[in-house]
Short mmCIF file of C-alpha atoms in Angstrom, two decimals:
data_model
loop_
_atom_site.label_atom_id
_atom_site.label_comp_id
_atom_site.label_asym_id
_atom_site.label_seq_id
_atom_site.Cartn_x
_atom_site.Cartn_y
_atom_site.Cartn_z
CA UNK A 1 -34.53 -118.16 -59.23
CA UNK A 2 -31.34 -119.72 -61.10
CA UNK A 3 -28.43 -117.29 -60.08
CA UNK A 4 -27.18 -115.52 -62.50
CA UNK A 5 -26.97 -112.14 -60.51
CA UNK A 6 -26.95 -113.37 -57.07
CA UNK A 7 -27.58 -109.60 -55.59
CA UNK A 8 -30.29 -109.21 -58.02
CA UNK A 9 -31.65 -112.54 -56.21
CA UNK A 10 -31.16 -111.75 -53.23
CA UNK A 11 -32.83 -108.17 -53.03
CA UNK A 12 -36.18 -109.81 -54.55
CA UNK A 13 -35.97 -112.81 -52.34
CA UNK A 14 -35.20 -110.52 -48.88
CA UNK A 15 -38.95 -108.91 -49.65
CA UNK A 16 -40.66 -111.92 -50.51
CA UNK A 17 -39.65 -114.90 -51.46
CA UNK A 18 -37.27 -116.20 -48.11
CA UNK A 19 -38.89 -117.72 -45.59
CA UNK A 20 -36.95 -115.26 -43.84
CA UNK A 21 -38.42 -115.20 -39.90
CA UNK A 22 -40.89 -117.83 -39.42
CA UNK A 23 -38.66 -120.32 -41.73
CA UNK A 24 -36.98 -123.90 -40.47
CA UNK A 25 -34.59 -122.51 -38.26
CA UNK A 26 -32.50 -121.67 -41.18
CA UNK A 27 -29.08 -121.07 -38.65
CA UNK A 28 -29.42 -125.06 -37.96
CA UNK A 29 -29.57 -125.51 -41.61
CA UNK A 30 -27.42 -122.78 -43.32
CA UNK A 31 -24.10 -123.86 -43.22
CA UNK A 32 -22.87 -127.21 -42.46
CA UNK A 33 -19.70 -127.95 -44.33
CA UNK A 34 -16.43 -127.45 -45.87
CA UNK A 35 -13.97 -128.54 -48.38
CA UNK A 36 -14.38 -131.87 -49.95
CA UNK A 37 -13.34 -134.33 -47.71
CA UNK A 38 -11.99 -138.31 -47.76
CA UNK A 39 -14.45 -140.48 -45.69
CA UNK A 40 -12.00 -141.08 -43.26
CA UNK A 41 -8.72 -143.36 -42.19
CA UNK A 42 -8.83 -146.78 -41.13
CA UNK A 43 -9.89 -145.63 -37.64
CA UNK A 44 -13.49 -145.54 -38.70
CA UNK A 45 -13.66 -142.14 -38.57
CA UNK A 46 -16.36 -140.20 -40.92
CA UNK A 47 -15.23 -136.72 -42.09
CA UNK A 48 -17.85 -134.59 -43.80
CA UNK A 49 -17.46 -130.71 -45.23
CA UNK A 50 -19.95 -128.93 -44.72
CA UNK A 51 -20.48 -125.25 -47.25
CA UNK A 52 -21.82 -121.84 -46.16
CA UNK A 53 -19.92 -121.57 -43.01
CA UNK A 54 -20.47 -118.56 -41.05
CA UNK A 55 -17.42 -115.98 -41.54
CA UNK A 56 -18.56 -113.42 -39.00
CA UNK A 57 -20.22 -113.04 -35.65
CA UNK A 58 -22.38 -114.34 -33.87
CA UNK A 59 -23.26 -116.83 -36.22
CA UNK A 60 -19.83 -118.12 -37.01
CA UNK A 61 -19.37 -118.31 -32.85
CA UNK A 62 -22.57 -120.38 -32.82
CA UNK A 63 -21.78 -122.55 -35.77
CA UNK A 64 -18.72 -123.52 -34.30
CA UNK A 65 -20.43 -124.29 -30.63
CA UNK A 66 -22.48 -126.53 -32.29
CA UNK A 67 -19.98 -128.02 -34.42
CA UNK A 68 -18.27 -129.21 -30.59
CA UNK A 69 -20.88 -130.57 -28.93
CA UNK A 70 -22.08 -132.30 -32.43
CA UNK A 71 -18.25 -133.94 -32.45
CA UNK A 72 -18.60 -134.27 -28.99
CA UNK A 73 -21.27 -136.64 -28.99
CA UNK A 74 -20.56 -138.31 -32.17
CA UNK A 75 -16.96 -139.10 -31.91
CA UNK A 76 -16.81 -140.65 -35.14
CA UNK A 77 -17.85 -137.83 -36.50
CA UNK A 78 -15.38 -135.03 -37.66
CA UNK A 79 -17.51 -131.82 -39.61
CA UNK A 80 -14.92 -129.70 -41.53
CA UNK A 81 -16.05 -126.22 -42.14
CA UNK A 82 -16.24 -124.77 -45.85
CA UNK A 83 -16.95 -121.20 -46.36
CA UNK A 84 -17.90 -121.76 -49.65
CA UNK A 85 -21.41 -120.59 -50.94
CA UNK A 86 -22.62 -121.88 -54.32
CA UNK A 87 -23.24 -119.66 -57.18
CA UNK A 88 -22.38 -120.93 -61.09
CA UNK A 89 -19.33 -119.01 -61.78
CA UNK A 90 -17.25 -121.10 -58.98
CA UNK A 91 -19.35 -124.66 -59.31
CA UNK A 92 -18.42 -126.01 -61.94
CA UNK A 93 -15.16 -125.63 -61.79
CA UNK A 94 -14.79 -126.66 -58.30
CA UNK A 95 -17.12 -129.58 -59.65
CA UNK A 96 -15.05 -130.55 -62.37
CA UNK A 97 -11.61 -130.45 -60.34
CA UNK A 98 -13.24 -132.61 -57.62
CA UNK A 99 -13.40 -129.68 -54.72
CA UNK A 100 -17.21 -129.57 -54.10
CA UNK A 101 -17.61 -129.66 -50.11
CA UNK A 102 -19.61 -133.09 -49.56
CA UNK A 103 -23.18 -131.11 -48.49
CA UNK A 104 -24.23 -127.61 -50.22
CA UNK A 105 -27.06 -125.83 -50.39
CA UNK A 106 -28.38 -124.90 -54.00
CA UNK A 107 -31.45 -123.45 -55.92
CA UNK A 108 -34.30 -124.46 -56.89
CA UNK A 109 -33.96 -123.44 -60.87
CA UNK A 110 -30.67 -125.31 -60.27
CA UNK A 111 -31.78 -128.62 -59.95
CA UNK A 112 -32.42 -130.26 -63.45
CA UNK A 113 -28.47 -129.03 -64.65
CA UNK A 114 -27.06 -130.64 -61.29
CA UNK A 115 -28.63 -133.62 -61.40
CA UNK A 116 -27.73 -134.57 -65.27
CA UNK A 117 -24.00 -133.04 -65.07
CA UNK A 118 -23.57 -136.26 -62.10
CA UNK A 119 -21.94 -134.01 -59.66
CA UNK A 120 -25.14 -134.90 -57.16
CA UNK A 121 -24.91 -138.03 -55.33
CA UNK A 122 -27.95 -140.43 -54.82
CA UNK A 123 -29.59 -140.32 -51.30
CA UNK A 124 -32.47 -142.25 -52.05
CA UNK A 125 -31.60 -145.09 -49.87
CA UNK A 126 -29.60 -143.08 -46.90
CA UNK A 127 -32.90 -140.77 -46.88
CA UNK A 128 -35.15 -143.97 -46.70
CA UNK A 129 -33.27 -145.77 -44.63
CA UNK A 130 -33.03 -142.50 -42.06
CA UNK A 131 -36.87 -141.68 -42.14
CA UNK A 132 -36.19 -138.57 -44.18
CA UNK A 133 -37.73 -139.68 -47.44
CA UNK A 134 -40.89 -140.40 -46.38
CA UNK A 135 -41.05 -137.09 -44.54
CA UNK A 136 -40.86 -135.36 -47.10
CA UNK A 137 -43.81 -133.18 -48.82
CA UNK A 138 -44.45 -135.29 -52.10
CA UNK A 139 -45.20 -131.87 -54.22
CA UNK A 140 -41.78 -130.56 -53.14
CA UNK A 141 -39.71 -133.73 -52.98
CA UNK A 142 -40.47 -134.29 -56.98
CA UNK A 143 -38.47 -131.37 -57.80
CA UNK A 144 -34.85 -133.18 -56.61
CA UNK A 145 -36.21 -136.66 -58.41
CA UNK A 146 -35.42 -138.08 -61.68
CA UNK A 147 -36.44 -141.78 -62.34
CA UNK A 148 -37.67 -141.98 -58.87
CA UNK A 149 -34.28 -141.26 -57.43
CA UNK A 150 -33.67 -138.40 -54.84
CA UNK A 151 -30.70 -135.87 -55.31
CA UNK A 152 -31.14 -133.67 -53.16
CA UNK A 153 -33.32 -132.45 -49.89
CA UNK A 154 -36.04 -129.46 -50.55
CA UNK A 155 -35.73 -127.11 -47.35
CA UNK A 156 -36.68 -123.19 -46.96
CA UNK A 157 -39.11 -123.48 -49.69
CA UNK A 158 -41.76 -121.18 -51.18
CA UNK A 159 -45.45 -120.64 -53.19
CA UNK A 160 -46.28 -117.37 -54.30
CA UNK A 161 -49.63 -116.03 -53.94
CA UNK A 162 -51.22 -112.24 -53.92
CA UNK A 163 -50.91 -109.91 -51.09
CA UNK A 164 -53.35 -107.67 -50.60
CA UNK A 165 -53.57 -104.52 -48.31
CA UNK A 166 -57.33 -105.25 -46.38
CA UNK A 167 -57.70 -101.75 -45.67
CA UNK A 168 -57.78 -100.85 -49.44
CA UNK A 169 -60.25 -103.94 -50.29
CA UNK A 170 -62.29 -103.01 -47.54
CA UNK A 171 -63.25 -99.46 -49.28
CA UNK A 172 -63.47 -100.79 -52.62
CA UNK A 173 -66.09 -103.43 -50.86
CA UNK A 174 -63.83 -106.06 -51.45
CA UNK A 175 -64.24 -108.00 -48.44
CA UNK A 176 -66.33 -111.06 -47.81
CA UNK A 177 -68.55 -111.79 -44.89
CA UNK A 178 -66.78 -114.01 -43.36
CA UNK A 179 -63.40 -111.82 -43.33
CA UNK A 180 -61.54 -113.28 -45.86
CA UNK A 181 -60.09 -110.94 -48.95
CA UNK A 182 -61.70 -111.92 -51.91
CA UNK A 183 -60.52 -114.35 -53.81
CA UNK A 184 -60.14 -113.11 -57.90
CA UNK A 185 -61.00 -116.47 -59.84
CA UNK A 186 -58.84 -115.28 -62.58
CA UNK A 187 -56.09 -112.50 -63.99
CA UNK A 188 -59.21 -110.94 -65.94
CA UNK A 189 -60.67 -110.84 -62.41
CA UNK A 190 -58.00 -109.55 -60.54
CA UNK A 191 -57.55 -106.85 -63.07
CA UNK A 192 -61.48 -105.72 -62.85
CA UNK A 193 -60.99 -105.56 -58.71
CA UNK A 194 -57.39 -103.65 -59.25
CA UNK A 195 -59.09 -101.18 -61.39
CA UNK A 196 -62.27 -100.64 -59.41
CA UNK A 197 -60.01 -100.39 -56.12
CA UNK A 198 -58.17 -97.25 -57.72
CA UNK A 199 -61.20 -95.72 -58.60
CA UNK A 200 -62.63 -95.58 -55.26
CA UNK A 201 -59.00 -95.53 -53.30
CA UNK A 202 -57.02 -93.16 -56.12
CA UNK A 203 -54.06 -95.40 -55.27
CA UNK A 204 -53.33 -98.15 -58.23
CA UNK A 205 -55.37 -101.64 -57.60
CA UNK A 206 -52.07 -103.77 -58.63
CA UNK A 207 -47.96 -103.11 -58.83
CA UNK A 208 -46.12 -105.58 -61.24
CA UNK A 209 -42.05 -105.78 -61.14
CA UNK A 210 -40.73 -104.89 -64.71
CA UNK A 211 -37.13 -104.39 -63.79
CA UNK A 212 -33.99 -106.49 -62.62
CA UNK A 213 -35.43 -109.88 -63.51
CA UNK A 214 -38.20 -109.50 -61.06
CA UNK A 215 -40.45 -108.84 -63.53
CA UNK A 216 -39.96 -111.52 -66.02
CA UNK A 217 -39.44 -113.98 -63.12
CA UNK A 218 -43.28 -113.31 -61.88
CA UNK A 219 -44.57 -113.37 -65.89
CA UNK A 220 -43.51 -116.57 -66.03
CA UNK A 221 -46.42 -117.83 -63.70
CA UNK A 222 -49.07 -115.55 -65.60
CA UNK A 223 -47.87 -117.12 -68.73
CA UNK A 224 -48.14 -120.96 -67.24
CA UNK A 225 -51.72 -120.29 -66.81
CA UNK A 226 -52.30 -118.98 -70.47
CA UNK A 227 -50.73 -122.00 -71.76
CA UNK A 228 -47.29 -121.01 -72.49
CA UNK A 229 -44.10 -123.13 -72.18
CA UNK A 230 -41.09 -120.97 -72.49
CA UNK A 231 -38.41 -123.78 -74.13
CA UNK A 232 -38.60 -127.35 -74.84
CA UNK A 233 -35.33 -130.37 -75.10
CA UNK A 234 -35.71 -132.35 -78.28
CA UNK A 235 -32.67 -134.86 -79.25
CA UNK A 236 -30.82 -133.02 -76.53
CA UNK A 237 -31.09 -129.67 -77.95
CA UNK A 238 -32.68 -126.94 -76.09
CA UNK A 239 -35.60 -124.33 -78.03
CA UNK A 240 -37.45 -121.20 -76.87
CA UNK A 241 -41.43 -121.67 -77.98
CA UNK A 242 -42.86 -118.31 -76.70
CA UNK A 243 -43.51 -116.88 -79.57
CA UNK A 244 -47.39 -118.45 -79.66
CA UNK A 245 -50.81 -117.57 -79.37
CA UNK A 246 -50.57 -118.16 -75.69
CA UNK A 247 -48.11 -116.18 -74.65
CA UNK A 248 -49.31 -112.82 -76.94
CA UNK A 249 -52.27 -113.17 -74.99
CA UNK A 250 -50.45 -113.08 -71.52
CA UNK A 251 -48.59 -110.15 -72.67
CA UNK A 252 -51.68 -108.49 -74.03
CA UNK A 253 -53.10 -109.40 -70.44
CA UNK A 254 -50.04 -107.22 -68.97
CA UNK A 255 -50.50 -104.08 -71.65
CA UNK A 256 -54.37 -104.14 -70.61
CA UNK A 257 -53.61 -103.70 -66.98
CA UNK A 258 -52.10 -100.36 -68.25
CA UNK A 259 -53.81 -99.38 -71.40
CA UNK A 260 -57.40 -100.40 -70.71
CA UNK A 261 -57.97 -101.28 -66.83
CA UNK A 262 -55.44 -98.15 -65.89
CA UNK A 263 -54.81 -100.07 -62.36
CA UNK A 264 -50.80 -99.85 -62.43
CA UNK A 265 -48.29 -96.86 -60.80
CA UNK A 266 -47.13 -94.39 -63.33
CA UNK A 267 -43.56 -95.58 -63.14
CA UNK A 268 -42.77 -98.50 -65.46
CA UNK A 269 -39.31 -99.21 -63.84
CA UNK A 270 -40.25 -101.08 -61.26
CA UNK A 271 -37.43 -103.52 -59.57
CA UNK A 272 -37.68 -106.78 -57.07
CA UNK A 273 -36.96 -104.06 -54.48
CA UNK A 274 -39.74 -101.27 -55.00
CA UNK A 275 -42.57 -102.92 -55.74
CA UNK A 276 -42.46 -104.46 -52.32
CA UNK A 277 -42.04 -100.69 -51.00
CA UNK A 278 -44.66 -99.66 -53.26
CA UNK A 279 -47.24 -101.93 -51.48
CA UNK A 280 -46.27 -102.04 -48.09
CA UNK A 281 -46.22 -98.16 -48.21
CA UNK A 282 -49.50 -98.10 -49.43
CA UNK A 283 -49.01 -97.10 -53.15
CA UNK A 284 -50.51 -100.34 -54.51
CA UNK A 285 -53.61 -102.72 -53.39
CA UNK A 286 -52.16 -105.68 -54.36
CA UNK A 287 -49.01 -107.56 -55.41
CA UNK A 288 -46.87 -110.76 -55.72
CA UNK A 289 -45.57 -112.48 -52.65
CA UNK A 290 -45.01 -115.50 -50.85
CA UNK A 291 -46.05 -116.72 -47.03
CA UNK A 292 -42.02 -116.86 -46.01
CA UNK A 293 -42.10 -112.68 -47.47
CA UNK A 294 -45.03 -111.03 -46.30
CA UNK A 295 -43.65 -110.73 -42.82
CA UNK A 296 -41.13 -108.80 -43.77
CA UNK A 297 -42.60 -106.02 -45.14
CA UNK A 298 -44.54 -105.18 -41.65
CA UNK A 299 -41.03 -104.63 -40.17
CA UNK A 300 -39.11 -103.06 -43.16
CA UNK A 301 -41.69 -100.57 -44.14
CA UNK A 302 -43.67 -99.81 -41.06
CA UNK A 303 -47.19 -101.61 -41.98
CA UNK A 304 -49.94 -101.98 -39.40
CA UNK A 305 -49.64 -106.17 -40.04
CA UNK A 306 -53.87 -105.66 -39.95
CA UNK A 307 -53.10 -104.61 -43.30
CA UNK A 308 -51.73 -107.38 -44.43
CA UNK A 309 -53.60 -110.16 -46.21
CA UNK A 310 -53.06 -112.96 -49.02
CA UNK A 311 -54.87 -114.86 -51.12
CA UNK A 312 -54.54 -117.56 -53.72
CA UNK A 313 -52.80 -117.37 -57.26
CA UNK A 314 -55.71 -116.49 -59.80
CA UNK A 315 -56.24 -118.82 -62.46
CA UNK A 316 -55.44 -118.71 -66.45
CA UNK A 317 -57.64 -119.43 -69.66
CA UNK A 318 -55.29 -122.94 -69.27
CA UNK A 319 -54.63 -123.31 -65.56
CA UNK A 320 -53.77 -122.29 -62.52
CA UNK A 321 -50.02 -121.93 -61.41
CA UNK A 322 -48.21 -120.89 -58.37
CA UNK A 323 -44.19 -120.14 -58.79
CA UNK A 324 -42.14 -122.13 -56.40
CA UNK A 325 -38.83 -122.30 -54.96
CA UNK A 326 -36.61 -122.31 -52.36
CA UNK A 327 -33.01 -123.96 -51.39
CA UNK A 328 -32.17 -127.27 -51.80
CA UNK A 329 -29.54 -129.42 -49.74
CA UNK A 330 -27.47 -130.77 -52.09
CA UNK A 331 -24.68 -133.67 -51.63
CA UNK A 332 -21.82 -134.17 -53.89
CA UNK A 333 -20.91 -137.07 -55.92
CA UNK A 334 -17.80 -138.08 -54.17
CA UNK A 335 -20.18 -138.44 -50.53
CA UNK A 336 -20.38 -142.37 -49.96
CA UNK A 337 -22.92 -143.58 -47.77
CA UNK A 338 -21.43 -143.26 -44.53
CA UNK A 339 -20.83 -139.71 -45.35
CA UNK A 340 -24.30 -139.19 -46.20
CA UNK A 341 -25.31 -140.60 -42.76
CA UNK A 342 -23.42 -138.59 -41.11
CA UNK A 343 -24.57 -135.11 -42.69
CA UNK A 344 -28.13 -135.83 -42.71
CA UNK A 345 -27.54 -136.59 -38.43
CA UNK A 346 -25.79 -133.54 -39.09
CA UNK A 347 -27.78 -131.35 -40.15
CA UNK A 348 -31.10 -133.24 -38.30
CA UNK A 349 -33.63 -132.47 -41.20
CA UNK A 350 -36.93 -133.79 -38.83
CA UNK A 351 -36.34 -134.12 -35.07
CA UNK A 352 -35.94 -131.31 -33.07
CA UNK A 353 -34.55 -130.89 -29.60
CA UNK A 354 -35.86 -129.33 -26.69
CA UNK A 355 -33.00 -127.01 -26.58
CA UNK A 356 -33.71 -126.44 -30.59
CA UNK A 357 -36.73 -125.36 -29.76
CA UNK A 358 -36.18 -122.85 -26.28
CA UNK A 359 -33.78 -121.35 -29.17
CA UNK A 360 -36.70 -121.02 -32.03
CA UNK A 361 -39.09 -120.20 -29.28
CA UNK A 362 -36.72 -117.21 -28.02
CA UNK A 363 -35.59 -115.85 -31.44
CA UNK A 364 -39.13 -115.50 -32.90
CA UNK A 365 -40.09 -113.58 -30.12
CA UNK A 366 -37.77 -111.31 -30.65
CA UNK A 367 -39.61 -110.34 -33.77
CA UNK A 368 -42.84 -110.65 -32.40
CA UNK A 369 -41.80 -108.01 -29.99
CA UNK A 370 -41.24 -105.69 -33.01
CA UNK A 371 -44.50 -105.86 -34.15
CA UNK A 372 -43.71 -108.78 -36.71
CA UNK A 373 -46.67 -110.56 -38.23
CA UNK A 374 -47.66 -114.30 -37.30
CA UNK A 375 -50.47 -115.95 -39.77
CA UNK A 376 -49.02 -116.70 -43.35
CA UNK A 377 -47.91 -120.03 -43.84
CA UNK A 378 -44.89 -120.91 -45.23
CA UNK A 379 -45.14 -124.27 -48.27
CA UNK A 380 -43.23 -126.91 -46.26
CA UNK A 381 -40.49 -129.24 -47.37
CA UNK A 382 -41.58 -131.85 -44.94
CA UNK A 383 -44.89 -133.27 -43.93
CA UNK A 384 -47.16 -133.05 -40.70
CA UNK A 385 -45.10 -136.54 -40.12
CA UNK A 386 -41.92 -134.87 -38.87
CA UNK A 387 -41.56 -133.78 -35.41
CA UNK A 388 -39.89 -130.61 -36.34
CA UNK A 389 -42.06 -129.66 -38.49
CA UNK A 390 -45.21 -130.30 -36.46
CA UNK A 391 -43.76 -127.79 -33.94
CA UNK A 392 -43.21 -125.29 -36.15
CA UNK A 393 -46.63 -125.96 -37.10
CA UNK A 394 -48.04 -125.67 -33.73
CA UNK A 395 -45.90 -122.46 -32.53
CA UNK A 396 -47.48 -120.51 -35.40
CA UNK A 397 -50.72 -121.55 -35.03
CA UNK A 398 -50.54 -120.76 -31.09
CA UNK A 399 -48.81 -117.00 -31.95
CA UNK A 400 -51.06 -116.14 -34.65
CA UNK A 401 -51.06 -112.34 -33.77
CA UNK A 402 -53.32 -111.15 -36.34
CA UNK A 403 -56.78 -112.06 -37.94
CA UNK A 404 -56.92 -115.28 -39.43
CA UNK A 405 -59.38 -114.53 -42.05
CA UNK A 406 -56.69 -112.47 -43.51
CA UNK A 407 -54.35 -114.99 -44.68
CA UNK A 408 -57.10 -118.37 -44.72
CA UNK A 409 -57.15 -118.12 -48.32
CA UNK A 410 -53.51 -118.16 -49.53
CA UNK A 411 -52.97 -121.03 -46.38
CA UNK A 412 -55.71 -122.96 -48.08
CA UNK A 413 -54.17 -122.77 -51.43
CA UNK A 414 -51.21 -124.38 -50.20
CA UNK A 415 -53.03 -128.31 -50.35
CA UNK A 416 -55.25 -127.18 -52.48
CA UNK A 417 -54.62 -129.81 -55.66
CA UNK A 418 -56.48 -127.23 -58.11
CA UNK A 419 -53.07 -125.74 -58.31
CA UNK A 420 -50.28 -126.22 -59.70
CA UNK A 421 -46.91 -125.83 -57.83
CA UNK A 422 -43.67 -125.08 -60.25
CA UNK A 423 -40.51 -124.71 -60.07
CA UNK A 424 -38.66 -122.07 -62.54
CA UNK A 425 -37.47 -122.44 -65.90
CA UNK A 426 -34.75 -125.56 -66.32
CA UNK A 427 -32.62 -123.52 -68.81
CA UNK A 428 -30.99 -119.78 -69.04
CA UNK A 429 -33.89 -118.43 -66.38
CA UNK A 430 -32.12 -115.16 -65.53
CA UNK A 431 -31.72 -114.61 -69.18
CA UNK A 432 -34.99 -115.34 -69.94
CA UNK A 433 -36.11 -113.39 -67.07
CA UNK A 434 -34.22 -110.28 -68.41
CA UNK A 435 -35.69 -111.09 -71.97
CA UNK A 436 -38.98 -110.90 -70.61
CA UNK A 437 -38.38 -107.76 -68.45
CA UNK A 438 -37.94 -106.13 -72.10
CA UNK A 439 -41.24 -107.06 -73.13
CA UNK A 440 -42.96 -106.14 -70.09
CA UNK A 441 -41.47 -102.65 -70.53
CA UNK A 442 -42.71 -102.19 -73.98
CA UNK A 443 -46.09 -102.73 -73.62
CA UNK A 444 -46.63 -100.61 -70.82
CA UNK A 445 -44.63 -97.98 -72.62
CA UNK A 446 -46.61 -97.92 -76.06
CA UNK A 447 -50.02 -97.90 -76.21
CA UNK A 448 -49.81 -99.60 -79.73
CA UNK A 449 -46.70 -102.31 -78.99
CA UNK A 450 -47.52 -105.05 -81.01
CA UNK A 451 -47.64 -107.81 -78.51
CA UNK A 452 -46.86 -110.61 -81.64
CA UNK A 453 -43.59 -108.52 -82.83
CA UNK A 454 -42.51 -108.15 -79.55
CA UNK A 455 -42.30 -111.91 -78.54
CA UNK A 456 -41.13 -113.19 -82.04
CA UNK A 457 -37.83 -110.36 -81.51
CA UNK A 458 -37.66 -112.10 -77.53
CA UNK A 459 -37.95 -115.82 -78.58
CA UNK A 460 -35.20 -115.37 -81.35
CA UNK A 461 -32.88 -113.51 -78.75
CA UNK A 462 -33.07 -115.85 -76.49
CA UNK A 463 -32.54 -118.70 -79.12
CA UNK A 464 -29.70 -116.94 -80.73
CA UNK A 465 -28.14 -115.50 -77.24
CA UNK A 466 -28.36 -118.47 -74.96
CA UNK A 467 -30.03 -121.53 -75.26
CA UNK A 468 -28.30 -122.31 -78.47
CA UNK A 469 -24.93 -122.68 -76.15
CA UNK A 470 -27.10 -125.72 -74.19
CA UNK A 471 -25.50 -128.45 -74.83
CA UNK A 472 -27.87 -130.99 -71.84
#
């Protein structure tokens, strides 16, 4: 999500949306740089800063260990540490005064605003010329492009999907032959299994975030498939358009799930923390979440990982569309070429090492000796093409710990071209998000909240509020 309120990101994203255990060895690729740095003197050396520098142990001991024996054997090489970590309130500023550390990591929701403020350098031809470009997974790489040019290098991404506890599905005969959860075709669909599962379980079929962003955030994708689109840029001016048909129906498909199918919890106030607890605990059938998340909840809440299945995003009256994001590796405008060389061998995006791996291959098994859950997959940044990747690959599919079947579906939907991958809102998302969040509260507050008056109120806030201050 675009980071307004960074903890309010953070809590949702540590339940679901990180590809927080069986990610790209995210210590390699965390934290690789400092304080903007010249290129070097005449002695051909290349200096490079590197953000999100480790300030505490044993990461920032490990950081640094690799930082020697990276100098060590590129001696033209000198990687200056920058403890920086990017959120709005410092960037542009830094930006604007010229202090941006040469490689940063960023957002997905980010993107669109970096690229047209020209703070992100072109590494179309370094990431070519390397073998990155290619790499790269097309679906994902077209979020850092503009005009065919790449700014910026997709890693730690995400798809959301539906996680479903088995157990619960199982009673309410919900189960196919062949193992697999079933798959709802639709939201109309979903809500007709959610409500049949609490009649025969007495626990609610479905728990939707309505709190702290969360809930507005995961509309959003609802919406997409009705039809809506949240804002529009004509002549450079930025305006909301949700007040439609469209989205009144998406809302009236939220107030149903209360009012008619009766397949929610009783509390309305639900955050980007507790509806994670709510399903892992076993208080809800079926929620939001992403292959990076689901692991997560086996360990934080105690879940038998049996439990545990996904399947595909439902489809809308207009489509089918799956939320994605994830962290992008961002280079600053000030990088020249030889700079960029050097942090992409930096930060070695696609080969992996056999030591790399001994140290992936150990740390996962940590958490597979806690009981942690092997099966989801996680949407990669890079293709089958790139050695690191295709070991990741193959050490998940040889630790698979639990039933396939359970997770086939959602690991499907991740090539399937049916649907539609997208990235968040380009404009004001948190405050859109929060907007949203409002309107998700009031219909599942009042039985007779007029889903029209509701959205006209929303659009014109967030006209008035924020994206009349949009000036790209």
């Amino acid at each position: 999500m675009e980071i307004k309120n960074k903890k309010v990101f953070m809590r949702v994203a540590s339940v679901f949306t990180t590809a927080a255990i069986m990610t790209t060895s995210a210590v390699m690729l965390t934290g690789c740089r400092s304080g903007n740095s010249s290129s070097g003197g005449n002695n051909g050396e290349v200096s490079v800063s590197i953000s999100d520098w480790p300030t505490t142990e044993p990461g920032l001991s490990m950081q640094n260990e690799k930082k020697d024996k990276f100098e060590a054997e590129n001696p033209n090489i000198k990687i200056v540490p920058d403890t920086w970590t990017f959120d709005l309130q410092t960037f542009y500023p830094k930006a604007a005064a010229g202090l941006l550390p040469n490689q940063f990591s960023a957002y997905y929701s980010e993107i669109e605003n970096l690229i047209n403020t020209g703070y992100l350098a072109d590494v179309t031809d370094v990431a070519k010329e390397m073998g990155i470009y290619d790499k790269l997974n097309p679906t994902v790489r077209e979020i850092a492009e503009k005009d065919g040019r790449l700014y910026a290098i997709p890693n730690d991404s995400y798809a959301e999907g539906i996680v479903v506890n088995m157990d619960m599905l199982k009673q309410a005969g919900y189960i196919e032959a062949d193992g697999t959860p079933h798959q709802p075709k639709d939201w109309y669909e979903l809500a007709e299994m959610a409500q049949k599962i609490k009649q025969v379980t007495g626990k609610p079929g479905f728990v939707l975030p309505t709190a702290a962003n969360s809930g507005g955030w995961l509309f959003t994708q609802i919406a997409w498939g009705f039809g809506v689109n949240f804002m529009e840029k004509k002549d450079g001016k930025w305006t909301a358009t949700f007040n439609t048909n469209e989205c009144v129906e998406a809302l009236q498909y939220v107030k149903d799930l209360k009012w008619k199918y009766d397949c929610l919890p009783s509390d309305i106030i639900v955050d980007g923390t507790a509806y994670g607890k709510i399903f892992a605990t076993g208080g809800a059938a079926m929620t939001f979440g992403s292959g990076g998340g689901t692991p997560k909840m086996v360990i934080n809440y105690d879940m038998d990982k049996e439990d545990l299945g996904m399947v595909a995003i439902p489809a809308g009256p207009k489509g089918r569309y799956a939320l994605m994001g994830g962290m992008l590796i961002c280079i600053s405008n000030k990088t020249n070429q030889d700079q960029q060389r050097a942090i992409f061998k930096w930060l070695n995006l696609t080969d992996i090492s056999e030591t790399e791996k001994e140290s992936y291959k150990t740390s996962q098994q940590t958490f597979i000796d806690k009981g942690i859950q092997v099966g989801p997959r996680i949407l990669s940044s890079f293709t089958d093409s790139s050695p690191r990747q295709a070991f990741y690959d193959e050490w998940r599919e040889q630790n698979v710990n639990v039933n396939e079947a359970n997770f086939k579906l959602y690991n499907d939907s991740l090539n399937d071209p049916s649907i539609t991958l997208r990235a968040e809102e380009p404009r004001c998302a948190q405050d859109l998000y929060g907007i949203l969040d409002g309107c998700l509260q009031q219909v599942l507050q009042d039985k007779n909240a007029d889903c029209r008056a509701i959205l006209e109120e929303a659009n014109k806030n967030f006209q008035e509020q924020y994206l009349n201050d949009q000036e790209n």
